[in-house]
Short mmCIF file of C-alpha atoms in Angstrom, two decimals:
data_model
loop_
_atom_site.label_atom_id
_atom_site.label_comp_id
_atom_site.label_asym_id
_atom_site.label_seq_id
_atom_site.Cartn_x
_atom_site.Cartn_y
_atom_site.Cartn_z
CA MET A 333 39.41 -90.14 -10.33
CA GLN A 334 37.08 -89.40 -7.63
CA GLU A 335 39.96 -88.68 -5.67
CA GLN A 336 41.69 -86.14 -7.78
CA ASP A 337 38.65 -84.53 -8.39
CA ASP A 338 38.07 -84.25 -4.62
CA LEU A 339 41.54 -82.80 -4.48
CA ILE A 340 41.22 -80.42 -7.03
CA THR A 341 37.84 -78.95 -5.33
CA ARG A 342 39.72 -78.52 -1.98
CA ALA A 343 42.58 -76.74 -3.84
CA GLN A 344 39.99 -74.46 -5.23
CA ALA A 345 38.11 -73.82 -2.36
CA TRP A 346 41.39 -72.78 -0.59
CA LEU A 347 42.16 -70.57 -3.64
CA ALA A 348 39.09 -69.01 -3.25
CA GLU A 349 39.82 -67.53 0.09
CA ASP A 350 43.52 -66.91 0.07
CA PRO A 351 44.34 -63.22 1.07
CA ASP A 352 47.97 -63.38 -0.56
CA ALA A 353 48.31 -62.46 -4.19
CA GLU A 354 51.55 -64.25 -4.23
CA THR A 355 50.34 -67.68 -2.96
CA ALA A 356 47.33 -67.51 -4.85
CA ALA A 357 48.77 -67.39 -7.97
CA GLU A 358 51.20 -70.39 -6.97
CA LEU A 359 48.38 -72.29 -6.21
CA ALA A 360 46.32 -71.24 -9.56
CA ALA A 361 49.29 -72.50 -11.64
CA LEU A 362 49.54 -75.74 -10.07
CA ILE A 363 46.01 -76.33 -10.43
CA GLU A 364 45.86 -74.95 -13.99
CA ALA A 365 48.78 -77.62 -14.73
CA GLY A 366 47.09 -80.25 -13.14
CA ASP A 367 50.03 -80.88 -10.68
CA THR A 368 48.01 -83.39 -8.38
CA ALA A 369 51.51 -84.93 -6.88
CA GLU A 370 52.35 -81.34 -5.57
CA LEU A 371 48.66 -80.74 -4.84
CA ALA A 372 48.46 -83.87 -2.56
CA ASP A 373 51.58 -82.81 -0.79
CA ARG A 374 50.29 -79.43 0.08
CA PHE A 375 46.50 -80.67 0.83
CA SER A 376 47.41 -84.19 2.54
CA GLY A 377 46.74 -82.56 5.81
CA THR A 378 47.03 -79.40 8.05
CA LEU A 379 50.29 -77.79 9.39
CA GLN A 380 50.18 -79.22 12.99
CA PHE A 381 50.11 -76.53 15.76
CA GLY A 382 52.33 -77.84 18.63
CA THR A 383 54.57 -76.69 21.57
CA ALA A 384 56.57 -75.33 19.08
CA GLY A 385 53.67 -73.43 17.50
CA LEU A 386 53.89 -73.62 13.88
CA ARG A 387 57.00 -73.95 11.28
CA GLY A 388 57.17 -74.79 7.80
CA GLU A 389 58.24 -73.99 4.37
CA ILE A 390 56.15 -70.93 2.66
CA GLY A 391 53.90 -71.88 0.21
CA ALA A 392 50.06 -72.27 -0.91
CA GLY A 393 48.04 -74.68 1.01
CA PRO A 394 47.32 -76.25 4.57
CA MET A 395 50.66 -77.89 4.84
CA ARG A 396 52.66 -74.71 4.02
CA MET A 397 53.20 -71.49 5.98
CA ASN A 398 51.04 -68.84 4.37
CA ARG A 399 48.70 -66.27 5.43
CA SER A 400 45.60 -68.59 5.52
CA VAL A 401 47.43 -70.73 8.17
CA VAL A 402 48.30 -67.97 9.99
CA ILE A 403 45.21 -66.07 10.20
CA ARG A 404 43.44 -69.54 11.30
CA ALA A 405 46.18 -69.87 13.90
CA ALA A 406 45.70 -66.16 15.17
CA ALA A 407 41.94 -66.82 15.60
CA GLY A 408 42.43 -69.94 17.60
CA LEU A 409 44.90 -68.24 19.74
CA ALA A 410 42.78 -65.52 20.18
CA ALA A 411 39.63 -67.92 21.29
CA TYR A 412 41.77 -69.75 23.71
CA LEU A 413 42.83 -66.71 25.33
CA LYS A 414 39.39 -65.52 25.67
CA ALA A 415 38.30 -69.16 27.01
CA GLN A 416 41.06 -68.37 29.68
CA GLY A 417 39.36 -65.36 30.68
CA HIS A 418 41.57 -62.85 29.03
CA ASP A 419 39.19 -61.11 26.78
CA GLY A 420 40.52 -57.53 26.09
CA GLY A 421 44.12 -58.71 27.11
CA LEU A 422 47.32 -57.42 25.31
CA VAL A 423 48.70 -59.73 22.65
CA VAL A 424 52.30 -58.48 21.64
CA VAL A 425 53.53 -59.45 18.22
CA GLY A 426 57.25 -59.39 17.08
CA TYR A 427 58.73 -60.73 13.83
CA ASP A 428 62.13 -61.41 12.01
CA ALA A 429 63.18 -60.25 8.36
CA ARG A 430 62.18 -63.74 6.95
CA TYR A 431 59.84 -63.80 4.02
CA LYS A 432 56.36 -62.82 5.02
CA SER A 433 57.19 -62.11 8.37
CA ALA A 434 55.82 -58.56 8.58
CA ASP A 435 52.73 -59.91 6.97
CA PHE A 436 52.07 -62.31 9.58
CA ALA A 437 52.43 -60.24 12.32
CA ARG A 438 50.08 -57.61 10.63
CA ASP A 439 47.62 -60.40 10.16
CA THR A 440 48.16 -61.52 13.85
CA ALA A 441 47.22 -58.22 15.11
CA ALA A 442 44.18 -57.58 13.17
CA VAL A 443 43.04 -61.24 14.29
CA MET A 444 43.37 -60.17 17.65
CA THR A 445 42.23 -56.99 17.27
CA GLY A 446 38.71 -58.25 15.67
CA ALA A 447 38.34 -60.78 18.04
CA GLY A 448 38.21 -58.12 21.14
CA LEU A 449 41.73 -58.35 22.45
CA ARG A 450 44.26 -55.48 22.25
CA ALA A 451 47.39 -56.08 20.40
CA ALA A 452 50.76 -54.04 19.90
CA VAL A 453 53.30 -54.90 17.35
CA LEU A 454 57.25 -54.49 17.75
CA PRO A 455 58.42 -51.35 15.76
CA ARG A 456 60.64 -53.41 13.24
CA PRO A 457 62.34 -56.92 12.96
CA LEU A 458 63.93 -57.43 16.10
CA PRO A 459 65.73 -60.45 18.08
CA THR A 460 63.10 -62.98 19.46
CA PRO A 461 64.34 -62.07 23.17
CA VAL A 462 63.05 -58.52 23.09
CA LEU A 463 59.46 -60.12 22.30
CA ALA A 464 59.76 -62.12 25.27
CA TYR A 465 61.07 -59.34 27.42
CA ALA A 466 58.15 -57.25 25.85
CA ILE A 467 55.80 -59.62 27.25
CA ARG A 468 56.22 -58.96 30.88
CA HIS A 469 57.53 -55.51 30.53
CA LEU A 470 54.18 -54.55 29.05
CA GLY A 471 51.69 -56.80 31.15
CA ALA A 472 50.58 -58.89 28.10
CA VAL A 473 48.27 -62.11 28.45
CA ALA A 474 50.37 -63.46 25.31
CA GLY A 475 53.08 -62.83 22.41
CA VAL A 476 53.46 -64.10 19.34
CA GLU A 477 56.90 -64.04 17.39
CA VAL A 478 57.05 -64.71 13.93
CA THR A 479 60.38 -66.53 13.05
CA ALA A 480 61.73 -69.72 11.80
CA SER A 481 64.88 -69.06 13.81
CA HIS A 482 67.58 -71.00 11.91
CA ASN A 483 65.71 -72.98 9.61
CA PRO A 484 66.30 -72.76 5.86
CA PRO A 485 65.27 -69.57 3.61
CA ARG A 486 62.28 -70.94 2.56
CA ASP A 487 60.73 -71.54 6.03
CA ASN A 488 58.89 -69.45 8.72
CA GLY A 489 57.30 -70.04 11.56
CA TYR A 490 55.01 -68.82 14.61
CA LYS A 491 56.12 -68.95 18.26
CA VAL A 492 53.77 -68.57 21.25
CA TYR A 493 54.27 -67.20 24.60
CA LEU A 494 51.69 -66.74 27.54
CA GLY A 495 51.78 -64.18 29.73
CA ASP A 496 54.67 -65.17 32.12
CA GLY A 497 56.70 -64.93 29.31
CA SER A 498 57.59 -68.41 28.82
CA GLN A 499 56.85 -70.50 25.56
CA ILE A 500 53.35 -72.43 25.78
CA VAL A 501 53.42 -76.34 27.07
CA SER A 502 51.05 -78.85 27.02
CA PRO A 503 48.00 -78.93 27.58
CA ALA A 504 47.78 -75.19 25.85
CA ASP A 505 49.24 -76.22 22.87
CA ALA A 506 46.34 -78.91 22.30
CA GLU A 507 43.49 -76.71 23.60
CA ILE A 508 45.07 -73.98 20.67
CA ALA A 509 44.74 -76.42 18.21
CA GLY A 510 41.17 -77.43 19.01
CA HIS A 511 40.27 -73.96 18.82
CA ILE A 512 42.19 -73.30 15.17
CA ALA A 513 40.35 -76.54 14.15
CA ARG A 514 36.97 -74.82 14.92
CA VAL A 515 37.82 -71.94 12.58
CA THR A 516 35.41 -72.55 9.25
CA THR A 517 36.31 -70.08 6.75
CA LEU A 518 38.69 -66.76 6.55
CA ASP A 519 35.59 -65.12 6.29
CA SER A 520 34.50 -65.94 9.69
CA VAL A 521 37.74 -64.12 10.92
CA GLU A 522 37.14 -60.44 11.71
CA ARG A 523 40.41 -58.60 10.72
CA PRO A 524 40.08 -55.01 10.77
CA LYS A 525 42.46 -52.55 8.70
CA ASP A 526 43.74 -50.76 12.06
CA GLY A 527 42.89 -50.67 15.75
CA TRP A 528 46.22 -52.10 17.30
CA LEU A 529 49.29 -50.29 18.51
CA GLN A 530 52.49 -50.02 16.48
CA LEU A 531 55.10 -49.49 19.33
CA ASP A 532 58.10 -47.35 19.42
CA GLU A 533 61.52 -47.76 20.15
CA GLU A 534 61.05 -47.39 23.81
CA VAL A 535 60.61 -51.33 24.11
CA LEU A 536 63.77 -51.92 22.54
CA GLU A 537 65.39 -49.20 25.27
CA ALA A 538 63.81 -50.81 27.98
CA TYR A 539 65.31 -54.27 27.04
CA LEU A 540 68.61 -52.60 26.46
CA ALA A 541 68.31 -51.02 30.13
CA ARG A 542 67.75 -54.43 31.25
CA THR A 543 70.68 -55.93 29.86
CA ASP A 544 72.54 -53.66 32.72
CA ALA A 545 71.52 -56.50 35.02
CA VAL A 546 73.58 -59.30 33.41
CA LEU A 547 76.93 -57.45 34.08
CA THR A 548 78.90 -56.74 37.19
CA PRO A 549 79.51 -52.85 37.56
CA GLY A 550 83.26 -52.36 36.82
CA SER A 551 84.02 -55.25 35.64
CA PRO A 552 86.79 -55.68 32.55
CA ARG A 553 85.35 -54.78 29.30
CA GLY A 554 88.44 -55.03 27.23
CA VAL A 555 87.75 -58.03 24.67
CA ARG A 556 87.96 -57.77 21.20
CA THR A 557 85.46 -59.63 18.98
CA VAL A 558 84.60 -60.51 15.48
CA TYR A 559 80.54 -60.66 15.30
CA THR A 560 78.32 -62.01 12.75
CA ALA A 561 74.15 -61.68 12.59
CA MET A 562 74.16 -64.56 10.08
CA HIS A 563 71.93 -62.73 7.99
CA GLY A 564 69.33 -62.10 10.64
CA VAL A 565 68.22 -59.42 13.26
CA GLY A 566 70.66 -59.44 15.54
CA LYS A 567 73.38 -56.87 14.60
CA ASP A 568 71.66 -53.77 15.60
CA VAL A 569 70.61 -54.67 19.14
CA VAL A 570 74.18 -56.49 19.83
CA MET A 571 76.15 -53.29 18.59
CA ALA A 572 74.09 -51.04 20.86
CA ALA A 573 74.59 -53.55 23.87
CA PHE A 574 78.10 -53.66 23.46
CA ALA A 575 78.46 -49.75 23.13
CA ARG A 576 76.21 -49.37 26.22
CA HIS A 577 78.29 -51.32 28.16
CA GLY A 578 81.77 -50.06 27.22
CA PHE A 579 83.06 -52.91 25.10
CA PRO A 580 85.42 -52.33 22.19
CA THR A 581 82.84 -51.90 19.22
CA PRO A 582 82.79 -55.65 17.50
CA VAL A 583 84.28 -56.20 14.00
CA LEU A 584 81.06 -56.93 11.53
CA VAL A 585 81.30 -59.66 9.10
CA ALA A 586 80.25 -57.35 6.40
CA GLU A 587 78.87 -60.06 4.15
CA GLN A 588 76.23 -61.37 6.91
CA ALA A 589 75.64 -57.96 9.09
CA GLU A 590 72.25 -57.11 7.54
CA PRO A 591 69.17 -59.02 7.18
CA ASP A 592 68.62 -61.19 4.16
CA PRO A 593 65.57 -63.59 4.02
CA ALA A 594 67.45 -65.66 1.15
CA PHE A 595 70.55 -65.90 3.50
CA PRO A 596 72.96 -66.02 0.57
CA THR A 597 76.26 -66.86 2.09
CA VAL A 598 75.20 -69.89 4.18
CA ALA A 599 73.18 -73.25 3.16
CA PHE A 600 71.63 -73.25 6.60
CA PRO A 601 71.73 -69.84 8.50
CA ASN A 602 72.90 -71.96 11.92
CA PRO A 603 76.40 -71.29 13.16
CA GLU A 604 76.36 -75.04 14.16
CA GLU A 605 75.98 -75.99 10.32
CA PRO A 606 79.12 -76.81 8.27
CA GLY A 607 80.42 -73.57 6.60
CA ALA A 608 78.19 -71.07 8.69
CA MET A 609 81.04 -69.82 10.38
CA ASP A 610 83.72 -69.40 7.49
CA LEU A 611 83.44 -66.02 6.38
CA ALA A 612 83.52 -65.44 10.51
CA PHE A 613 86.71 -67.05 10.54
CA ALA A 614 87.87 -65.43 7.52
CA LYS A 615 87.28 -62.09 8.94
CA ALA A 616 89.01 -63.40 12.34
CA ALA A 617 92.24 -64.32 10.68
CA GLU A 618 92.39 -60.76 9.35
CA VAL A 619 91.85 -58.65 12.29
CA GLN A 620 92.93 -61.35 14.89
CA PRO A 621 90.36 -60.67 17.90
CA ASP A 622 90.08 -62.71 21.15
CA ILE A 623 87.06 -64.01 20.20
CA VAL A 624 84.38 -64.51 17.51
CA ILE A 625 80.62 -64.34 18.71
CA ALA A 626 77.52 -65.50 16.28
CA ASN A 627 73.99 -65.23 16.51
CA ASP A 628 71.32 -67.05 14.43
CA PRO A 629 69.05 -65.33 12.63
CA ASP A 630 66.20 -64.37 15.22
CA ALA A 631 69.40 -63.87 17.88
CA ASP A 632 68.03 -65.95 20.55
CA ARG A 633 71.18 -68.30 20.12
CA CYS A 634 74.79 -67.35 20.69
CA ALA A 635 77.69 -69.16 19.36
CA VAL A 636 81.31 -68.69 20.63
CA ALA A 637 84.92 -69.28 18.71
CA VAL A 638 88.21 -69.20 20.38
CA PRO A 639 91.46 -69.60 18.87
CA ASP A 640 92.99 -72.80 18.08
CA ASN A 641 96.32 -73.91 16.90
CA GLY A 642 96.55 -70.91 14.49
CA GLY A 643 93.13 -71.02 13.30
CA TRP A 644 89.35 -70.88 15.29
CA ARG A 645 87.38 -73.73 16.88
CA MET A 646 83.96 -73.34 17.49
CA LEU A 647 82.85 -74.10 20.90
CA ARG A 648 80.33 -76.75 21.73
CA GLY A 649 77.09 -75.34 23.28
CA ASP A 650 77.94 -77.70 26.21
CA GLU A 651 81.40 -75.66 26.42
CA VAL A 652 79.89 -72.39 26.40
CA GLY A 653 76.93 -73.44 29.16
CA ALA A 654 79.42 -74.83 31.45
CA LEU A 655 81.91 -71.44 30.79
CA LEU A 656 78.86 -69.13 31.54
CA ALA A 657 77.49 -71.55 34.50
CA GLU A 658 81.16 -70.94 36.00
CA HIS A 659 81.49 -67.19 35.66
CA LEU A 660 78.06 -66.93 37.32
CA VAL A 661 79.10 -68.67 40.26
CA HIS A 662 82.10 -66.75 40.51
CA LYS A 663 80.06 -63.62 40.53
CA GLY A 664 78.07 -65.03 43.56
CA ALA A 665 74.72 -66.12 41.59
CA GLN A 666 72.14 -67.62 43.57
CA GLY A 667 69.25 -69.89 42.26
CA THR A 668 68.87 -72.91 40.63
CA PHE A 669 70.85 -73.89 37.52
CA ALA A 670 68.76 -76.09 34.85
CA GLU A 671 69.43 -77.66 31.73
CA SER A 672 67.72 -79.95 29.11
CA ILE A 673 68.29 -83.68 29.37
CA VAL A 674 70.52 -83.72 26.10
CA SER A 675 72.74 -81.15 27.62
CA SER A 676 76.19 -82.15 29.51
CA SER A 677 76.04 -83.27 33.09
CA LEU A 678 79.01 -80.96 33.56
CA LEU A 679 76.32 -78.29 34.71
CA GLY A 680 75.21 -80.45 37.69
CA ARG A 681 78.71 -80.78 38.72
CA ILE A 682 79.41 -77.19 38.93
CA ALA A 683 76.30 -76.74 40.53
CA GLU A 684 77.06 -79.26 43.14
CA ALA A 685 80.56 -78.19 43.66
CA ALA A 686 78.83 -74.07 44.40
CA GLY A 687 76.03 -75.65 46.63
CA LEU A 688 73.47 -74.53 44.31
CA PRO A 689 70.28 -76.43 43.24
CA TYR A 690 70.11 -78.08 40.02
CA GLU A 691 67.39 -79.53 37.87
CA GLU A 692 67.21 -81.21 34.47
CA THR A 693 63.99 -80.73 32.26
CA LEU A 694 62.87 -81.97 28.73
CA THR A 695 64.35 -80.47 25.61
CA GLY A 696 63.33 -76.70 24.97
CA PHE A 697 63.43 -73.33 26.98
CA LYS A 698 59.47 -73.58 27.45
CA TRP A 699 60.58 -76.43 29.93
CA ILE A 700 63.94 -74.99 31.06
CA SER A 701 61.98 -71.48 31.75
CA ARG A 702 59.41 -72.94 34.07
CA VAL A 703 61.83 -74.34 36.73
CA GLU A 704 61.34 -72.76 40.02
CA GLY A 705 63.63 -70.48 41.19
CA LEU A 706 65.61 -70.62 37.77
CA ARG A 707 69.00 -68.55 37.88
CA TYR A 708 70.61 -69.86 34.84
CA GLY A 709 69.45 -72.39 32.48
CA TYR A 710 70.90 -73.55 28.94
CA GLU A 711 70.91 -76.39 26.53
CA GLU A 712 73.57 -77.74 24.21
CA ALA A 713 71.86 -76.05 21.08
CA LEU A 714 73.46 -72.94 21.59
CA GLY A 715 70.70 -71.56 24.07
CA TYR A 716 71.57 -69.67 27.32
CA CYS A 717 69.16 -67.90 29.68
CA VAL A 718 71.38 -65.68 31.70
CA ASP A 719 68.66 -63.38 33.16
CA PRO A 720 65.61 -65.18 33.79
CA GLU A 721 63.96 -62.27 35.42
CA GLY A 722 64.39 -60.02 32.27
CA VAL A 723 63.89 -62.74 29.50
CA ARG A 724 62.30 -66.27 30.35
CA ASP A 725 63.78 -67.96 27.04
CA LYS A 726 66.92 -68.13 25.46
CA ASP A 727 68.71 -64.84 24.70
CA GLY A 728 71.60 -64.49 22.36
CA ILE A 729 72.15 -61.08 23.17
CA THR A 730 72.57 -61.25 27.21
CA ALA A 731 74.49 -64.31 26.61
CA ALA A 732 77.01 -62.54 24.20
CA LEU A 733 77.42 -59.77 26.63
CA LEU A 734 78.10 -62.37 29.50
CA VAL A 735 80.68 -63.98 27.42
CA ALA A 736 82.45 -60.82 26.60
CA GLU A 737 82.60 -60.08 30.14
CA LEU A 738 84.14 -63.50 31.24
CA ALA A 739 86.46 -63.25 28.30
CA SER A 740 87.49 -59.72 29.26
CA GLU A 741 87.96 -60.90 32.76
CA LEU A 742 90.34 -63.85 31.64
CA LYS A 743 92.13 -61.73 29.23
CA GLU A 744 93.37 -59.30 32.18
CA GLN A 745 94.56 -62.32 33.88
CA GLY A 746 96.56 -63.50 30.72
CA ARG A 747 94.25 -66.36 30.33
CA THR A 748 91.64 -67.68 27.73
CA LEU A 749 88.22 -69.50 27.73
CA THR A 750 90.05 -72.35 26.97
CA ASP A 751 92.19 -72.28 29.79
CA LEU A 752 89.12 -72.19 32.03
CA LEU A 753 87.58 -75.13 29.85
CA ASP A 754 90.98 -76.89 31.23
CA ASP A 755 90.25 -76.04 34.85
CA LEU A 756 86.74 -77.37 34.59
CA ALA A 757 88.07 -80.64 33.37
CA MET A 758 90.64 -81.05 35.96
CA ALA A 759 88.00 -80.16 38.67
CA HIS A 760 85.08 -82.45 37.35
CA GLY A 761 86.55 -84.58 34.80
CA LEU A 762 86.41 -84.09 30.94
CA HIS A 763 82.89 -83.94 29.77
CA ALA A 764 83.23 -84.89 26.17
CA THR A 765 80.18 -84.60 24.19
CA ASP A 766 79.23 -85.04 20.26
CA GLN A 767 76.20 -85.26 18.23
CA LEU A 768 75.06 -87.67 15.35
CA SER A 769 72.57 -85.85 13.37
CA VAL A 770 70.50 -87.11 10.30
CA ARG A 771 68.61 -84.66 8.32
CA VAL A 772 66.00 -86.54 6.08
CA SER A 773 63.81 -85.66 3.27
CA ASP A 774 61.27 -88.18 4.33
CA LEU A 775 60.21 -87.99 8.32
CA SER A 776 59.26 -91.68 7.89
CA VAL A 777 63.13 -92.48 8.25
CA ILE A 778 62.96 -90.90 11.80
CA ALA A 779 59.63 -93.11 12.78
CA SER A 780 61.60 -96.16 11.16
CA ALA A 781 64.63 -95.55 13.13
CA MET A 782 62.99 -94.63 16.47
CA ALA A 783 60.76 -97.71 16.26
CA GLN A 784 63.56 -100.20 15.08
CA LEU A 785 65.37 -99.02 18.26
CA ARG A 786 62.26 -99.51 20.58
CA ALA A 787 61.84 -103.04 19.16
CA GLU A 788 65.75 -104.02 19.23
CA PRO A 789 67.23 -101.74 22.04
CA PRO A 790 71.29 -101.82 21.53
CA THR A 791 72.96 -104.03 24.12
CA SER A 792 76.37 -102.59 23.74
CA LEU A 793 77.73 -99.48 22.27
CA ALA A 794 81.36 -99.04 21.38
CA GLY A 795 82.30 -102.19 23.39
CA LEU A 796 80.62 -100.56 26.49
CA ARG A 797 77.63 -102.81 27.81
CA VAL A 798 74.27 -100.82 27.92
CA VAL A 799 73.19 -101.22 31.25
CA SER A 800 69.93 -99.08 31.07
CA ALA A 801 67.66 -98.23 28.05
CA GLU A 802 64.89 -95.88 29.00
CA ASP A 803 61.99 -95.08 26.67
CA LEU A 804 61.49 -91.56 27.76
CA ALA A 805 57.71 -91.70 25.74
CA VAL A 806 56.32 -93.56 29.13
CA GLY A 807 57.39 -90.41 31.36
CA SER A 808 58.54 -90.31 35.05
CA ALA A 809 57.97 -88.39 38.24
CA ALA A 810 60.81 -86.31 37.09
CA LEU A 811 59.87 -85.89 33.36
CA PRO A 812 56.77 -85.85 31.61
CA PRO A 813 56.53 -88.10 28.34
CA THR A 814 58.42 -87.16 25.33
CA ASP A 815 59.25 -89.02 21.88
CA GLY A 816 62.92 -90.02 23.26
CA LEU A 817 65.36 -93.18 24.31
CA ARG A 818 67.83 -92.69 26.78
CA TYR A 819 70.84 -95.08 27.35
CA TYR A 820 73.69 -95.37 30.28
CA LEU A 821 76.59 -97.55 29.60
CA ASP A 822 78.54 -99.62 31.83
CA GLY A 823 82.32 -98.71 32.73
CA ASP A 824 84.10 -95.77 34.05
CA TYR A 825 83.06 -93.19 31.51
CA LYS A 826 79.59 -92.47 32.88
CA ALA A 827 78.64 -92.73 28.95
CA ARG A 828 75.10 -91.45 28.09
CA VAL A 829 73.34 -91.46 24.58
CA ILE A 830 69.76 -90.03 24.19
CA VAL A 831 67.99 -90.30 20.51
CA ARG A 832 65.22 -88.01 19.78
CA PRO A 833 63.45 -86.50 16.65
CA SER A 834 63.95 -82.98 16.74
CA GLY A 835 61.01 -80.43 17.47
CA THR A 836 61.87 -77.72 14.63
CA GLU A 837 63.62 -79.44 11.85
CA PRO A 838 63.44 -82.86 10.08
CA LYS A 839 66.28 -84.30 11.79
CA LEU A 840 67.10 -87.41 14.00
CA LYS A 841 69.27 -86.08 16.81
CA CYS A 842 71.45 -88.61 18.86
CA TYR A 843 73.49 -86.74 21.97
CA LEU A 844 76.28 -88.33 23.24
CA GLU A 845 78.69 -87.79 26.39
CA VAL A 846 81.58 -89.35 27.97
CA VAL A 847 83.32 -88.29 30.94
CA VAL A 848 87.01 -88.85 30.96
CA PRO A 849 89.07 -88.45 34.35
CA VAL A 850 92.16 -85.77 34.12
CA PRO A 851 94.44 -87.04 36.93
CA GLU A 852 97.26 -84.09 35.92
CA ALA A 853 97.18 -81.24 33.51
CA SER A 854 99.63 -83.51 31.54
CA ASP A 855 96.76 -85.66 30.91
CA LEU A 856 94.57 -83.14 29.31
CA ALA A 857 95.63 -84.02 25.41
CA SER A 858 95.13 -87.86 25.97
CA SER A 859 91.89 -87.34 27.76
CA ARG A 860 90.56 -85.61 24.95
CA ALA A 861 91.84 -87.95 22.47
CA ARG A 862 90.21 -90.78 24.49
CA GLY A 863 87.03 -89.12 25.08
CA GLN A 864 86.33 -88.35 21.29
CA GLU A 865 87.84 -92.17 20.32
CA ILE A 866 84.73 -93.43 22.41
CA LEU A 867 82.52 -91.04 21.06
CA ASP A 868 83.54 -91.82 17.61
CA ALA A 869 82.82 -95.63 18.48
CA VAL A 870 79.33 -95.08 19.89
CA LYS A 871 78.12 -93.01 16.78
CA LYS A 872 79.31 -95.81 14.46
CA ASP A 873 77.31 -98.50 16.68
CA LEU A 874 74.43 -96.32 17.06
CA ALA A 875 73.94 -95.70 13.48
CA VAL A 876 73.99 -99.21 12.96
CA ALA A 877 71.51 -99.99 15.61
CA ALA A 878 68.95 -97.19 14.57
CA GLY A 879 69.43 -98.09 10.67
CA ILE A 880 70.67 -94.54 9.61
#
């Protein structure tokens, strides 16, 4: 009973200072109903601030995304920036079109202003890459993007960048979290009603002007595209960019073209999720374009689909990553090519063949963007950084432009993206990749699977002996510690498996790769079949070993 009374008391204290009438009413109803189970879930702790910032379901209480949590996060970030000597510095704030995004952006600007920093808010809901660009363009000391990217509709998030235009990494996340923990009450956080700058369209125009750097002057621009914004904020910027550079106007998937926080046509607004591309493929069947391009809701990711036996096939992120790398090599790009450890090793082979430096990093563009001398970076989750001097993060707009340029060049030669993938397989071996991804409602399932694999590492997968079992939590000279496991398998296929919890979703993710030799062009089909056969067997055995 004492525990229940404490819970109600904490909920009432939170309610007393909730600045949002909607979440306040929600919490008041839970207290009135005596719903202790729901209250216990919402008050079981505090949404943790990490290198991904904050992300969670919108609702009342410290374990949800709401104005109270965001105000505290902004106050912690402001205190951190001042402690770093940035008092009076500029913080740029961007936001997507999700529920509460505009409110969270406005609260952040108010907190920064009240703390003695300067704040500037983007003119309207815009893609995350525009915010990442604006930080360096405006000489800011930090940036905040309010977005939950491709998470379910009821989620929102809070992504923090520092003045170099890159997302935060350790130890900045822990230091910001420490400052957040020291915020006592919301009354202690000054929040003036004005005093920040509302940016105009100049910042977007500057971003669009910067996209000139991605393309080769005079290159072919004839590819015909179907495009979907997946109910997000990408459409206007993509259409402006394609028009600016003389590409044919993309045919829109009308049902998904405009921002809609309910994401009514998709279960999960992520091009990788089953069914998410169905409407785009239906439009493609109708108008017969050369390619299909999709952005996720905040347009930092880019998905590509190609014609395939009368239908359409989504290219894997690793395939697009390799295509863009080969295109950049062809264009004479110089600098380091980099990718996360969960991405295909094919990038390393392309870089080696071109005589370019190559690096692997931990998962996430917060690491990729920090590679010294970076010219191109990607990771398999549809993220591509093709202009690091402009945007030091993944950018689904400039990636779409570069895909369109490559497809246009190939079209002039009577060839396709699929033909170029075949060339890469012939040159470097067929790098077949797949993923075993398990979404859970109980995060303890992920912890149990990781614990089981650590306690009893598999000795073989798909009949191939595990010759190396590496716990990435230990860290190494090449990589900081992270919660993950990496296995290398015996044999000619250079098979590799990496297992890690997702950093942004309740998922356990297992990344698989095998490399199958392709002696002759006539062997491509059989090599693909063999690669998939091995991947399927690895998935089956790995699921058993992890208890999932």
